[in-house]
Amino acid sequence: MRRALFFLFLLLPAAAFAQPGRIELTPVVGYRLDGDFDARSSDAFDPDLNVQVDGSAVYGLLLDIPVAPNWAIEILANRQQSQFEVDRGLLTPSSTLGDVDLTILQAGFLFQWGEGQVNPFITAAAGLTRIDPQFDELSSDDRLSASLGGGVKIFFSENIGLRLEARGYWTDLETDFDDRHRRYDSRDGLYQGEGSAGLIIAF
């Protein structure tokens, strides 16, 4: 996660020269859908596992700093508390591997258009996802991640508004873990979709 903080530090000079406009701070809550990846066994005769990150609530903050007309630097931080579910095939019921926390810190750009109360937007960002399993078989790790989203901002006054957004996430996975009798490794990416709503505070 230190690398993500360094990446955000590099954006500070651009923020310092931001064009006049309103900085927007937006606390958000939402729901992130299931995502899964394949894990390959160290035993050549053992089938691969499908590991799923369960869908669950997500909460976080968004900070938009205007840098040009219709453009803003966007900093994103959020957290999801979920579980790893293991699917061993059609004839074997899935089982819970353990709890996992996903903390995402990213920075990127937002482009919005429209005038008045309603402003559609698209956004793209990159940074790191900290994967923090709450069990011994896996250790915490920081992995490269990116996101792409879009939505609408609806302002009720000059300083208060509602942000509705859909966003997709990709996290690079290169991990391994022990499942009692054998070792598994994964080189897949984790893809997740999310819907969220937030209260915009502009100043």
Tab-separated table of N, CA, C and O in Angstrom, residues 16 22 35 53 64 74 97 122 141 146 155 157 179 181 195:
chain	number	residue	atom	x	y	z
A	16	ALA	N	-2.078	20.967	-7.210
A	16	ALA	CA	-1.705	22.299	-6.750
A	16	ALA	C	-2.017	23.355	-7.802
A	16	ALA	O	-2.288	24.509	-7.476
A	22	ARG	N	-15.013	23.591	-7.854
A	22	ARG	CA	-15.403	23.034	-6.569
A	22	ARG	C	-14.735	21.689	-6.354
A	22	ARG	O	-14.832	20.795	-7.187
A	35	GLY	N	-16.921	-12.142	-7.418
A	35	GLY	CA	-15.845	-12.280	-8.387
A	35	GLY	C	-15.141	-13.594	-8.137
A	35	GLY	O	-15.138	-14.097	-7.008
A	53	VAL	N	-14.847	-14.714	-4.491
A	53	VAL	CA	-14.972	-13.668	-3.484
A	53	VAL	C	-16.447	-13.288	-3.435
A	53	VAL	O	-17.012	-12.802	-4.412
A	64	ASP	N	-12.734	14.458	-5.666
A	64	ASP	CA	-12.576	14.999	-7.018
A	64	ASP	C	-11.983	16.402	-6.925
A	64	ASP	O	-12.552	17.278	-6.266
A	74	GLU	N	-9.346	12.245	-9.684
A	74	GLU	CA	-10.191	11.542	-8.723
A	74	GLU	C	-9.348	10.573	-7.906
A	74	GLU	O	-8.580	9.778	-8.459
A	97	LEU	N	-13.339	-20.866	2.627
A	97	LEU	CA	-11.912	-20.919	2.929
A	97	LEU	C	-11.575	-19.981	4.075
A	97	LEU	O	-10.711	-20.265	4.894
A	122	ILE	N	-17.897	9.869	-16.639
A	122	ILE	CA	-17.164	8.605	-16.732
A	122	ILE	C	-15.857	8.785	-15.972
A	122	ILE	O	-15.348	9.908	-15.840
A	141	ASP	N	-1.310	-9.098	0.963
A	141	ASP	CA	-0.513	-8.724	-0.199
A	141	ASP	C	-1.144	-7.522	-0.881
A	141	ASP	O	-2.358	-7.344	-0.854
A	146	ALA	N	-7.160	-1.770	-11.197
A	146	ALA	CA	-7.679	-0.664	-11.995
A	146	ALA	C	-9.198	-0.721	-11.967
A	146	ALA	O	-9.795	-1.759	-11.632
A	155	PHE	N	-27.306	17.492	-8.318
A	155	PHE	CA	-27.096	18.495	-7.281
A	155	PHE	C	-28.430	19.072	-6.816
A	155	PHE	O	-29.265	19.485	-7.620
A	157	SER	N	-28.279	21.567	-4.394
A	157	SER	CA	-27.881	22.948	-4.166
A	157	SER	C	-26.462	23.092	-4.688
A	157	SER	O	-25.888	22.149	-5.238
A	179	ASP	N	-4.197	-25.878	1.124
A	179	ASP	CA	-5.533	-26.350	1.483
A	179	ASP	C	-5.381	-27.714	2.156
A	179	ASP	O	-5.745	-28.745	1.609
A	181	HIS	N	-3.925	-30.531	2.389
A	181	HIS	CA	-3.109	-31.608	1.837
A	181	HIS	C	-2.302	-31.213	0.606
A	181	HIS	O	-1.383	-31.916	0.218
A	195	GLY	N	-22.180	-1.335	-7.602
A	195	GLY	CA	-23.087	-0.204	-7.671
A	195	GLY	C	-23.026	0.552	-6.358
A	195	GLY	O	-22.964	-0.059	-5.285
